[in-house]
Coordinates of C-alpha atoms in Angstrom, one line a residue:
Chain Y
X1 CA -23.5 -2.4 15.1
X2 CA -19.8 -2.7 15.5
X3 CA -16.7 -1.4 17.3
X4 CA -15.9 2.1 18.3
X5 CA -12.3 2.1 19.3
X6 CA -8.8 3.6 19.1
X7 CA -6.4 2.8 16.4
X8 CA -2.7 3.5 16.1
X9 CA -1.5 3.3 12.5
X10 CA 1.8 3.1 10.8
X11 CA 2.2 3.5 7.1
X12 CA 5.5 3.6 5.2
X13 CA 5.1 7.4 5.2
X14 CA 3.5 8.4 8.5
X15 CA 2.5 7.3 11.9
X16 CA -0.3 8.2 14.3
X17 CA -0.8 8.1 18.0
X18 CA -4.1 6.7 19.2
X19 CA -6.9 8.0 16.9
X20 CA -10.6 7.3 16.7
X21 CA -11.5 4.2 14.8
X22 CA -13.7 1.2 14.9
X23 CA -16.1 -0.3 12.3
X24 CA -19.3 1.3 13.6
X25 CA -17.5 4.7 13.7
X26 CA -16.7 4.5 10.0
X27 CA -20.1 3.1 9.0
X28 CA -21.8 5.9 10.9
X29 CA -19.7 8.7 9.4
X30 CA -20.4 7.4 5.9
X31 CA -24.0 6.5 6.3
X32 CA -25.1 9.7 8.0
X33 CA -24.4 11.5 4.7
X34 CA -27.4 9.7 3.3
X35 CA -29.8 8.8 6.1
X36 CA -30.5 10.0 9.6
X37 CA -30.9 8.9 12.3
X38 CA -28.2 6.3 12.3
X39 CA -28.8 4.1 15.4
X40 CA -25.4 3.1 16.8
X41 CA -24.9 -0.2 18.8
X42 CA -21.4 -0.5 20.3
X43 CA -19.4 -0.4 23.5
X44 CA -16.6 1.9 24.6
X45 CA -14.5 2.5 27.7
X46 CA -14.1 5.5 30.0
X47 CA -11.3 6.8 27.8
X48 CA -13.5 7.3 24.7
X49 CA -13.9 11.1 24.3
X50 CA -17.4 12.5 24.9
X51 CA -16.5 15.0 22.3
X52 CA -16.4 12.2 19.7
X53 CA -19.9 11.0 20.6
X54 CA -21.2 14.6 20.4
X55 CA -19.7 15.0 17.0
X56 CA -21.5 11.9 15.8
X57 CA -24.8 13.0 17.5
X58 CA -24.5 16.3 15.5
X59 CA -24.5 14.2 12.3
X60 CA -27.7 12.4 13.4
X61 CA -26.2 9.4 15.0
X62 CA -28.1 8.1 18.0
X63 CA -25.8 6.7 20.7
X64 CA -28.4 5.2 23.0
X65 CA -27.1 1.8 22.0
X66 CA -23.5 2.6 22.8
X67 CA -22.6 1.1 26.2
X68 CA -20.0 3.1 28.2
X69 CA -18.1 1.0 30.6
X70 CA -16.8 3.2 33.4
X71 CA -13.8 1.1 34.6
X72 CA -12.4 -0.3 31.4
X73 CA -10.6 1.0 28.4
X74 CA -11.9 1.1 24.8
X75 CA -10.9 -1.5 22.2
X76 CA -7.5 -0.7 20.8
X77 CA -5.9 -1.9 17.6
X78 CA -2.5 -1.1 16.2
X79 CA -1.2 -2.0 12.8
X80 CA 1.5 -1.4 10.3
X81 CA 0.9 -1.2 6.5
X82 CA 3.3 -2.6 4.0
X83 CA 4.6 -0.6 1.0
X84 CA 1.7 -1.7 -1.2
X85 CA -0.7 -0.2 1.4
X86 CA -2.9 -3.2 0.9
X87 CA -1.5 -5.8 3.3
X88 CA -0.7 -5.0 6.9
X89 CA 0.6 -6.6 10.2
X90 CA -1.4 -6.3 13.4
X91 CA 1.0 -5.0 16.1
X92 CA -1.4 -4.8 19.1
X93 CA -5.0 -6.0 19.7
X94 CA -6.3 -5.0 23.2
X95 CA -9.9 -6.2 23.4
X96 CA -10.6 -4.3 26.7
X97 CA -14.3 -3.6 26.8
X98 CA -14.9 -5.7 23.7
X99 CA -14.2 -8.9 25.8
X100 CA -17.6 -8.5 27.6
X101 CA -19.6 -6.9 24.8
X102 CA -23.2 -8.0 25.2
X103 CA -25.1 -5.7 22.8
X104 CA -28.5 -4.4 23.7
X105 CA -30.8 -3.1 21.1
X106 CA -32.6 -0.1 22.7
X107 CA -36.4 0.0 22.5
X108 CA -36.3 3.1 20.3
X109 CA -34.3 1.2 17.7
X110 CA -37.1 -1.3 17.2
X111 CA -38.6 -1.0 13.8
X112 CA -35.2 -0.2 12.1
X113 CA -35.3 -1.3 8.5
X114 CA -31.6 -1.5 7.6
X115 CA -29.2 -3.3 9.8
X116 CA -25.4 -3.2 9.3
X117 CA -23.5 -5.8 11.3
X118 CA -19.8 -4.8 11.4
X119 CA -17.1 -7.4 11.7
X120 CA -17.4 -9.0 15.2
X121 CA -17.9 -12.4 16.9
X122 CA -20.6 -14.1 14.9
X123 CA -22.5 -15.0 18.0
X124 CA -22.8 -11.3 18.9
X125 CA -23.9 -10.5 15.3
X126 CA -26.6 -13.1 15.8
X127 CA -27.6 -11.7 19.2
X128 CA -28.3 -8.3 17.6
X129 CA -30.5 -9.8 14.9
X130 CA -32.4 -11.9 17.4
X131 CA -33.3 -8.8 19.5
X132 CA -35.3 -7.2 16.7
X133 CA -39.0 -8.0 17.1
X134 CA -39.6 -7.3 13.4
X135 CA -36.8 -8.5 11.2
X136 CA -35.2 -5.5 9.4
X137 CA -35.9 -5.2 5.7
X138 CA -32.3 -5.7 4.9
X139 CA -29.5 -7.1 7.0
X140 CA -25.9 -6.6 5.8
X141 CA -23.0 -8.3 7.5
X142 CA -19.2 -8.0 7.4
X143 CA -16.8 -10.7 8.7
X144 CA -13.2 -11.6 8.5
X145 CA -10.7 -14.5 8.2
X146 CA -10.3 -14.8 12.0
X147 CA -14.0 -15.9 12.4
X148 CA -13.9 -18.1 9.4
X149 CA -11.1 -20.0 11.2
X150 CA -12.2 -19.8 14.8
X151 CA -16.0 -19.7 14.7
X152 CA -17.0 -21.3 11.5
X153 CA -20.2 -23.1 12.8
X154 CA -21.5 -19.9 14.4
X155 CA -20.6 -17.9 11.2
X156 CA -22.4 -20.3 8.9
X157 CA -25.6 -19.9 11.1
X158 CA -25.4 -16.1 10.8
X159 CA -25.0 -16.4 7.0
X160 CA -28.5 -18.0 6.9
X161 CA -29.9 -14.9 8.7
X162 CA -28.6 -12.1 6.5
X163 CA -29.3 -10.7 3.1
X164 CA -26.0 -9.3 2.1
X165 CA -22.5 -10.7 3.0
X166 CA -19.5 -8.4 2.6
X167 CA -16.1 -10.2 2.4
X168 CA -12.8 -9.5 0.7
X169 CA -11.5 -11.8 -2.1
X170 CA -9.2 -13.9 0.1
X171 CA -12.0 -14.5 2.5
X172 CA -14.4 -15.5 -0.3
X173 CA -11.7 -18.0 -1.4
X174 CA -11.1 -19.2 2.2
X175 CA -14.8 -19.8 2.8
X176 CA -15.3 -21.9 -0.3
X177 CA -11.9 -23.3 -1.2
X178 CA -12.5 -21.9 -4.7
X179 CA -9.9 -19.7 -6.4
X180 CA -12.3 -18.4 -9.0
X181 CA -14.4 -15.7 -7.4
X182 CA -17.3 -16.6 -9.7
X183 CA -17.3 -20.2 -8.4
X184 CA -16.8 -18.9 -4.8
X185 CA -19.7 -16.6 -5.1
X186 CA -22.0 -19.4 -6.4
X187 CA -21.1 -21.5 -3.3
X188 CA -21.6 -18.6 -0.8
X189 CA -25.0 -17.6 -2.3
X190 CA -26.1 -21.2 -1.4
X191 CA -25.1 -20.6 2.2
X192 CA -27.8 -18.0 3.0
X193 CA -27.0 -14.5 1.7
X194 CA -29.0 -13.5 -1.3
X195 CA -26.3 -10.9 -2.3
X196 CA -22.6 -11.2 -2.0
X197 CA -20.1 -8.3 -2.2
X198 CA -16.5 -9.2 -2.7
X199 CA -14.2 -6.3 -1.9
X200 CA -10.9 -6.3 -3.8
X201 CA -9.3 -3.1 -2.3
X202 CA -7.7 -1.0 -5.0
X203 CA -9.1 -3.5 -7.6
X204 CA -12.7 -2.6 -6.8
X205 CA -15.6 -4.7 -5.7
X206 CA -18.0 -7.3 -7.2
X207 CA -21.6 -7.7 -6.5
X208 CA -23.1 -11.2 -7.0
X209 CA -26.9 -12.0 -7.0
X210 CA -28.4 -15.2 -8.5
X211 CA -26.7 -15.4 -11.9
X212 CA -25.9 -11.7 -12.1
X213 CA -22.7 -9.9 -11.5
X214 CA -21.8 -6.2 -11.2
X215 CA -18.4 -4.7 -11.0
X216 CA -17.5 -1.3 -9.3
X217 CA -13.9 -0.1 -9.7
X218 CA -12.0 1.7 -7.0
X219 CA -11.1 5.2 -8.0
X220 CA -7.4 5.3 -9.1
X221 CA -5.7 7.6 -6.6
X222 CA -2.4 9.3 -6.6
X223 CA -1.8 8.6 -3.0
X224 CA -3.5 6.2 -0.5
X225 CA -2.7 7.8 2.8
X226 CA -4.3 5.4 5.2
X227 CA -6.6 2.5 4.1
X228 CA -7.9 1.8 7.6
X229 CA -11.7 1.9 7.7
X230 CA -12.1 1.9 3.9
X231 CA -14.1 -1.3 4.0
X232 CA -16.4 -0.1 6.7
X233 CA -16.8 3.3 5.0
X234 CA -17.7 1.4 1.8
X235 CA -20.3 -0.5 3.8
X236 CA -21.7 2.7 5.4
X237 CA -22.1 4.3 2.0
X238 CA -23.6 1.2 0.6
X239 CA -26.3 0.7 3.3
X240 CA -26.8 4.5 3.6
X241 CA -27.7 4.8 0.0
X242 CA -30.1 1.8 0.2
X243 CA -31.8 3.2 3.4
X244 CA -32.1 6.6 1.8
X245 CA -33.8 5.2 -1.4
X246 CA -35.7 2.4 0.4
X247 CA -35.0 0.3 -2.7
X248 CA -33.2 -3.1 -2.2
X249 CA -33.3 -4.3 -5.8
X250 CA -30.2 -5.6 -7.5
X251 CA -30.3 -2.5 -9.8
X252 CA -30.2 -0.1 -6.9
X253 CA -27.5 -2.1 -5.1
X254 CA -25.3 -1.4 -8.1
X255 CA -25.6 2.3 -7.4
X256 CA -25.2 1.7 -3.7
X257 CA -21.8 0.0 -4.4
X258 CA -20.7 3.0 -6.4
X259 CA -21.7 5.2 -3.5
X260 CA -19.8 3.0 -1.1
X261 CA -16.7 3.1 -3.4
X262 CA -16.9 6.9 -3.6
X263 CA -17.1 7.1 0.2
X264 CA -14.1 4.7 0.6
X265 CA -12.1 6.8 -1.8
X266 CA -12.4 9.8 0.6
X267 CA -11.6 7.7 3.6
X268 CA -8.1 6.7 2.4
X269 CA -7.1 10.3 1.7
X270 CA -6.3 11.1 5.3
X271 CA -5.7 9.3 8.6
X272 CA -8.7 7.8 10.4
X273 CA -12.1 9.6 10.0
X274 CA -10.4 13.0 9.3
X275 CA -11.5 13.2 5.7
X276 CA -15.0 11.8 6.4
X277 CA -15.5 14.7 8.8
X278 CA -14.6 17.3 6.2
X279 CA -16.5 16.2 3.1
X280 CA -19.7 17.9 2.0
X281 CA -22.6 16.7 -0.2
X282 CA -21.0 18.6 -3.1
X283 CA -17.8 16.7 -2.6
X284 CA -19.7 13.4 -2.7
X285 CA -21.7 14.4 -5.8
X286 CA -18.5 15.5 -7.6
X287 CA -16.8 12.2 -6.8
X288 CA -19.8 10.2 -7.9
X289 CA -19.5 11.9 -11.3
X290 CA -15.9 10.9 -11.4
X291 CA -17.0 7.3 -11.1
X292 CA -19.5 7.8 -13.9
X293 CA -16.6 9.1 -16.1
X294 CA -14.3 6.4 -15.0
X295 CA -16.5 3.5 -16.3
X296 CA -18.9 5.0 -18.7
X297 CA -18.6 4.0 -22.4
X298 CA -20.6 3.8 -25.6
X299 CA -20.9 0.5 -27.2
X300 CA -21.8 -0.1 -30.8
X301 CA -22.1 -3.7 -31.8
X302 CA -19.8 -5.5 -34.2
Chain N
X1 CA 4.0 -6.7 -36.4
X2 CA 5.1 -9.4 -33.9
X3 CA 5.9 -13.0 -33.4
X4 CA 4.3 -16.0 -35.0
X5 CA 5.5 -19.0 -33.1
X6 CA 5.0 -22.2 -31.2
X7 CA 4.1 -22.4 -27.6
X8 CA 4.0 -25.3 -25.2
X9 CA 1.9 -24.5 -22.1
X10 CA 1.4 -26.1 -18.8
X11 CA -1.4 -25.0 -16.4
X12 CA -2.2 -26.6 -13.1
X13 CA -5.0 -28.5 -14.9
X14 CA -3.7 -29.3 -18.4
X15 CA -0.7 -29.3 -20.7
X16 CA -0.2 -28.9 -24.4
X17 CA 2.3 -30.0 -27.0
X18 CA 3.6 -27.4 -29.4
X19 CA 0.6 -25.2 -30.4
X20 CA 0.4 -22.1 -32.5
X21 CA 1.1 -18.9 -30.7
X22 CA 2.9 -15.6 -31.0
X23 CA 1.8 -12.0 -30.4
X24 CA 1.1 -11.2 -34.1
X25 CA -1.0 -14.4 -34.4
X26 CA -3.2 -13.4 -31.5
X27 CA -3.5 -9.8 -32.7
X28 CA -4.5 -10.9 -36.2
X29 CA -7.1 -13.3 -34.9
X30 CA -8.7 -10.7 -32.7
X31 CA -8.4 -7.7 -35.1
X32 CA -9.7 -9.5 -38.2
X33 CA -13.1 -9.6 -36.6
X34 CA -13.3 -5.9 -36.9
X35 CA -11.2 -4.8 -39.9
X36 CA -9.7 -6.5 -43.0
X37 CA -7.2 -6.7 -44.4
X38 CA -4.9 -7.2 -41.4
X39 CA -1.3 -6.8 -42.8
X40 CA 1.0 -9.2 -40.9
X41 CA 4.7 -8.5 -40.4
X42 CA 6.5 -11.5 -38.8
X43 CA 9.0 -14.3 -39.3
X44 CA 8.6 -18.1 -39.2
X45 CA 10.7 -21.1 -39.9
X46 CA 10.2 -24.1 -42.1
X47 CA 8.2 -25.9 -39.4
X48 CA 5.4 -23.3 -39.3
X49 CA 2.3 -25.0 -40.9
X50 CA 1.2 -23.6 -44.3
X51 CA -2.3 -24.5 -43.1
X52 CA -2.1 -22.0 -40.3
X53 CA -1.1 -19.2 -42.8
X54 CA -4.0 -20.2 -45.0
X55 CA -6.4 -20.0 -42.1
X56 CA -5.3 -16.5 -41.3
X57 CA -5.5 -15.5 -45.0
X58 CA -9.1 -16.8 -45.1
X59 CA -9.8 -14.3 -42.2
X60 CA -8.5 -11.4 -44.4
X61 CA -4.9 -11.5 -43.0
X62 CA -2.3 -10.6 -45.6
X63 CA 0.9 -12.6 -45.0
X64 CA 3.2 -10.8 -47.6
X65 CA 5.2 -9.4 -44.7
X66 CA 5.7 -12.8 -43.1
X67 CA 9.3 -14.0 -43.9
X68 CA 9.6 -17.8 -44.1
X69 CA 13.1 -19.0 -43.3
X70 CA 13.6 -22.4 -45.1
X71 CA 16.4 -23.7 -42.9
X72 CA 15.5 -22.6 -39.4
X73 CA 12.8 -23.4 -36.9
X74 CA 10.1 -21.0 -35.7
X75 CA 10.4 -19.2 -32.4
X76 CA 9.4 -21.5 -29.5
X77 CA 8.3 -20.6 -26.0
X78 CA 7.3 -22.9 -23.2
X79 CA 5.9 -21.9 -19.9
X80 CA 4.2 -23.1 -16.8
X81 CA 1.4 -21.2 -15.0
X82 CA 1.0 -21.1 -11.3
X83 CA -2.2 -21.9 -9.5
X84 CA -3.4 -18.2 -9.6
X85 CA -3.2 -18.5 -13.5
X86 CA -1.6 -15.0 -13.4
X87 CA 2.0 -15.6 -12.8
X88 CA 4.1 -18.0 -14.8
X89 CA 7.6 -19.4 -15.2
X90 CA 9.3 -19.6 -18.6
X91 CA 10.7 -23.1 -19.2
X92 CA 12.2 -22.7 -22.7
X93 CA 12.8 -19.8 -25.0
X94 CA 14.2 -20.9 -28.4
X95 CA 14.7 -17.8 -30.5
X96 CA 15.4 -19.7 -33.7
X97 CA 14.4 -17.5 -36.6
X98 CA 13.7 -14.6 -34.3
X99 CA 17.4 -14.1 -33.7
X100 CA 17.8 -12.7 -37.3
X101 CA 14.5 -11.0 -37.6
X102 CA 14.9 -8.0 -39.9
X103 CA 11.4 -7.0 -40.7
X104 CA 10.5 -5.6 -44.1
X105 CA 7.3 -3.6 -44.7
X106 CA 6.0 -4.7 -48.1
X107 CA 5.2 -2.0 -50.6
X108 CA 1.5 -2.9 -50.5
X109 CA 1.4 -2.2 -46.8
X110 CA 2.4 1.4 -47.3
X111 CA -0.4 3.7 -46.4
X112 CA -1.5 1.6 -43.5
X113 CA -3.2 3.8 -40.9
X114 CA -3.1 1.7 -37.8
X115 CA 0.1 0.0 -36.7
X116 CA 0.3 -2.5 -33.8
X117 CA 3.8 -3.2 -32.6
X118 CA 3.8 -6.5 -30.6
X119 CA 6.3 -7.0 -27.9
X120 CA 9.8 -7.4 -29.4
X121 CA 13.3 -5.8 -29.4
X122 CA 12.7 -2.1 -29.3
X123 CA 15.1 -1.5 -32.2
X124 CA 13.0 -3.8 -34.4
X125 CA 9.9 -2.0 -33.4
X126 CA 11.5 1.3 -34.5
X127 CA 12.7 -0.2 -37.7
X128 CA 9.1 -1.0 -38.7
X129 CA 8.0 2.5 -37.9
X130 CA 10.9 4.0 -39.9
X131 CA 9.9 2.0 -43.0
X132 CA 6.5 3.7 -43.3
X133 CA 6.8 6.6 -45.8
X134 CA 3.7 8.2 -44.3
X135 CA 3.4 7.8 -40.5
X136 CA 0.4 5.7 -39.6
X137 CA -2.5 7.6 -38.0
X138 CA -2.1 5.6 -34.8
X139 CA 0.8 3.6 -33.6
X140 CA 0.3 1.3 -30.6
X141 CA 3.2 -0.6 -28.9
X142 CA 3.5 -3.3 -26.4
X143 CA 6.7 -4.1 -24.5
X144 CA 7.8 -6.1 -21.5
X145 CA 10.0 -6.1 -18.4
X146 CA 12.9 -7.8 -20.3
X147 CA 13.4 -4.7 -22.6
X148 CA 12.9 -2.3 -19.8
X149 CA 15.9 -3.9 -18.1
X150 CA 18.1 -4.7 -21.2
X151 CA 17.3 -2.1 -23.8
X152 CA 16.1 0.9 -21.9
X153 CA 17.7 3.6 -24.1
X154 CA 16.2 2.1 -27.3
X155 CA 12.9 1.6 -25.6
X156 CA 12.7 5.2 -24.5
X157 CA 13.3 6.3 -28.1
X158 CA 10.4 4.2 -29.4
X159 CA 8.2 5.7 -26.7
X160 CA 8.7 9.1 -28.4
X161 CA 7.5 7.6 -31.7
X162 CA 4.2 6.0 -30.7
X163 CA 0.7 7.1 -29.7
X164 CA -0.4 4.4 -27.3
X165 CA 1.8 2.3 -25.0
X166 CA 0.5 -0.9 -23.6
X167 CA 2.1 -2.3 -20.4
X168 CA 1.0 -4.2 -17.4
X169 CA 0.9 -2.8 -13.9
X170 CA 4.3 -4.1 -12.8
X171 CA 5.9 -2.8 -15.9
X172 CA 4.4 0.7 -15.4
X173 CA 5.8 0.6 -11.9
X174 CA 9.2 -0.6 -13.1
X175 CA 9.5 2.1 -15.8
X176 CA 8.8 4.9 -13.4
X177 CA 9.7 3.7 -9.9
X178 CA 6.2 4.8 -8.8
X179 CA 3.9 2.4 -6.9
X180 CA 0.8 4.5 -7.6
X181 CA -0.4 3.8 -11.1
X182 CA -1.8 7.3 -11.3
X183 CA 1.6 8.7 -10.6
X184 CA 3.3 6.2 -12.9
X185 CA 0.9 7.1 -15.7
X186 CA 1.7 10.8 -15.4
X187 CA 5.4 10.1 -15.8
X188 CA 5.0 7.8 -18.7
X189 CA 2.7 10.2 -20.6
X190 CA 5.6 12.6 -20.4
X191 CA 7.9 10.1 -22.1
X192 CA 6.1 10.2 -25.5
X193 CA 2.9 8.2 -25.7
X194 CA -0.3 10.3 -25.6
X195 CA -2.3 7.4 -24.3
X196 CA -1.3 4.7 -21.8
X197 CA -3.1 1.5 -21.2
X198 CA -2.1 -0.4 -18.0
X199 CA -3.3 -4.0 -18.1
X200 CA -4.0 -5.6 -14.8
X201 CA -5.0 -9.1 -15.9
X202 CA -8.0 -10.4 -14.0
X203 CA -8.3 -6.9 -12.4
X204 CA -9.0 -5.2 -15.8
X205 CA -7.3 -2.3 -17.5
X206 CA -6.8 1.5 -17.1
X207 CA -6.6 4.0 -19.9
X208 CA -4.8 7.2 -19.2
X209 CA -4.8 10.3 -21.4
X210 CA -3.8 13.8 -20.2
X211 CA -5.7 14.2 -16.9
X212 CA -8.4 11.6 -17.8
X213 CA -8.7 8.0 -16.7
X214 CA -11.0 5.2 -17.8
X215 CA -11.3 1.8 -16.3
X216 CA -12.4 -1.4 -18.0
X217 CA -13.0 -4.5 -15.9
X218 CA -12.1 -8.0 -16.9
X219 CA -15.1 -10.2 -17.2
X220 CA -15.3 -12.4 -14.1
X221 CA -15.0 -15.9 -15.3
X222 CA -15.6 -19.3 -13.7
X223 CA -12.5 -20.8 -15.3
X224 CA -9.4 -19.3 -16.8
X225 CA -8.2 -22.2 -18.9
X226 CA -5.1 -20.6 -20.5
X227 CA -4.1 -16.9 -20.2
X228 CA -1.5 -17.1 -22.9
X229 CA -2.1 -14.5 -25.6
X230 CA -4.8 -12.6 -23.6
X231 CA -2.8 -9.4 -23.7
X232 CA -2.2 -9.6 -27.4
X233 CA -5.8 -10.5 -28.0
X234 CA -6.8 -7.5 -26.0
X235 CA -4.5 -5.4 -28.2
X236 CA -5.9 -6.8 -31.4
X237 CA -9.5 -6.1 -30.3
X238 CA -8.5 -2.6 -29.2
X239 CA -6.7 -1.6 -32.4
X240 CA -9.3 -3.5 -34.5
X241 CA -12.1 -1.5 -33.1
X242 CA -10.2 1.8 -33.7
X243 CA -9.3 0.9 -37.3
X244 CA -12.9 -0.1 -38.0
X245 CA -14.4 3.1 -36.6
X246 CA -11.5 5.3 -37.8
X247 CA -11.9 7.3 -34.6
X248 CA -8.9 7.7 -32.3
X249 CA -10.6 10.0 -29.7
X250 CA -10.3 9.2 -26.0
X251 CA -14.0 8.5 -26.0
X252 CA -13.7 5.9 -28.7
X253 CA -10.7 4.4 -27.1
X254 CA -12.9 3.7 -24.0
X255 CA -15.1 1.5 -26.2
X256 CA -12.0 0.0 -27.9
X257 CA -10.7 -1.1 -24.5
X258 CA -14.0 -2.8 -23.7
X259 CA -13.8 -4.5 -27.1
X260 CA -10.3 -5.6 -26.3
X261 CA -11.4 -6.9 -22.9
X262 CA -14.2 -8.9 -24.5
X263 CA -11.8 -10.5 -27.0
X264 CA -9.4 -11.4 -24.2
X265 CA -12.2 -13.0 -22.2
X266 CA -12.7 -15.4 -25.1
X267 CA -9.0 -16.1 -25.5
X268 CA -8.6 -17.5 -22.0
X269 CA -11.4 -20.0 -22.4
X270 CA -9.4 -22.5 -24.4
X271 CA -5.8 -23.3 -25.1
X272 CA -4.0 -21.0 -27.6
X273 CA -6.1 -19.5 -30.4
X274 CA -8.7 -22.3 -30.3
X275 CA -11.5 -20.2 -28.9
X276 CA -10.6 -17.2 -31.2
X277 CA -11.1 -19.4 -34.2
X278 CA -14.6 -20.5 -33.1
X279 CA -16.3 -17.2 -32.1
X280 CA -18.7 -15.4 -34.3
X281 CA -19.9 -11.8 -34.5
X282 CA -22.9 -12.8 -32.5
X283 CA -20.7 -14.2 -29.7
X284 CA -18.8 -10.9 -29.6
X285 CA -21.9 -8.8 -29.5
X286 CA -23.4 -11.0 -26.7
X287 CA -20.2 -10.6 -24.7
X288 CA -20.0 -6.8 -25.3
X289 CA -23.5 -6.7 -23.8
X290 CA -22.3 -8.6 -20.8
X291 CA -19.7 -5.9 -20.2
X292 CA -22.4 -3.2 -20.4
X293 CA -24.4 -5.1 -17.7
X294 CA -21.2 -5.6 -15.7
X295 CA -20.5 -1.9 -15.2
X296 CA -23.6 0.0 -16.0
X297 CA -25.3 1.8 -13.1
X298 CA -27.7 4.7 -12.5
X299 CA -26.5 7.5 -10.4
X300 CA -28.7 9.9 -8.6
X301 CA -26.9 12.6 -6.7
X302 CA -26.8 13.0 -2.9

């Protein structure tokens, strides 16, 4: 569940017109490499191309839960990246259809075992959870600074309903007031989620669970072309791997984070979902091996 | 080879009077856990405590190459860390004895196989290399932004004489004008060093060699008490492991970087070299295992 939308992106090197974006789009592109069907819950306007929905359907993405509003435009976001390709300014946010989003979980989605809640109004995230007659085996949620500031009480409630929380490092600090991510993680794990993933962009990601911690690096790349959607692609690879293997242990989540990092490393290579459309299972396997080489070492004790 | 000095450190939480510091001090404390003797080359003034030299000697550190100037004070640095414990302001730099440092490699040091050049004037680093009748098997050098700006031609010359260059991420960018560390590494590896280590503080370190790359995380810590000397301690653990194993392959350098990261993780736990004085081989082994757990994962292909 998340947005399906248009983005217009400026980087220090290039610029796009409106291209396909949205958190649920990236999640679906990434996850469908590992598990099918992916059952999409979102909302789009009359301007969202049928062709795009068809492309997703071909990858095993069900769109029964995607509301199409005939007289409104799709959500539109425009942003400009700074030279570090990490920070960005939002230029335009046109909510359009998103303003009235009242998600409905289709009957055929009931029984879903893995639920990914993309970044959206916390109350909407909760509404989706509430509609499942049987609680999914694993609920993963993303959020952002905007909701931490503007909907904190609602957000805290959703925290108690999920298994895995995905935030970036500055959000983890914002939620807890702790600069140390280890301290921040301890506090967040008391708020509900049993697992916490702290995304650090080019600096990788940390997975916290009880007293354990796992670190996954980002792949060092020559060029980051467009970071838009990297976090959602990471989430899609993460939950896709878990759904494929049906194993939600801490050990398997480590692998899932590496899979997510691998998917994110593709995402940033071209604008929007372009690269995610191209890659094959062989490409993914090759990249996973690069992660093995990147962090693998032999240790002999002192 | 490097400084042995006094530091006065302010963090957002605490403050020290003059305590023992200096790059060669940290390197010696770290490396002596893995290999002995460590043959120190440095310079101190009349105020440097004999007791400190004795402590080092007890750890197998030879001080024949440490010049003691009877009528001058030791090098003194004072700095204040910002809240992120990563960036800092220099408050005082009193060169004192360092202004006349003309290092002499004692005859008994000849035949040394592993040479660590701590951050200093590039011409002095070169002078040390030049004094070895047989080139050491492995020469590792550290440097800093100040020399990149003020002694670039000398520095470039030293680059051609060493095997491993240690810099932080901003220095790698400054040397090459490349923001991407992968691109920066490619350029630096053409300047002389066969191996490049890019230190990223709390974000870990990257090792580059030909077309290969290895990433070592920093251990996520609840508290960073004092980051002073962490980079030198890392260097000491790195070269200490290589000297102990007598293996300078890329594969073994991966392990050496993990060892360096483990040593650095101890260094920051207390002011100055305090923690490095306390730790045992068991402490080091336990911490190395924490690094294994931190990054180890099973991968099954798609």
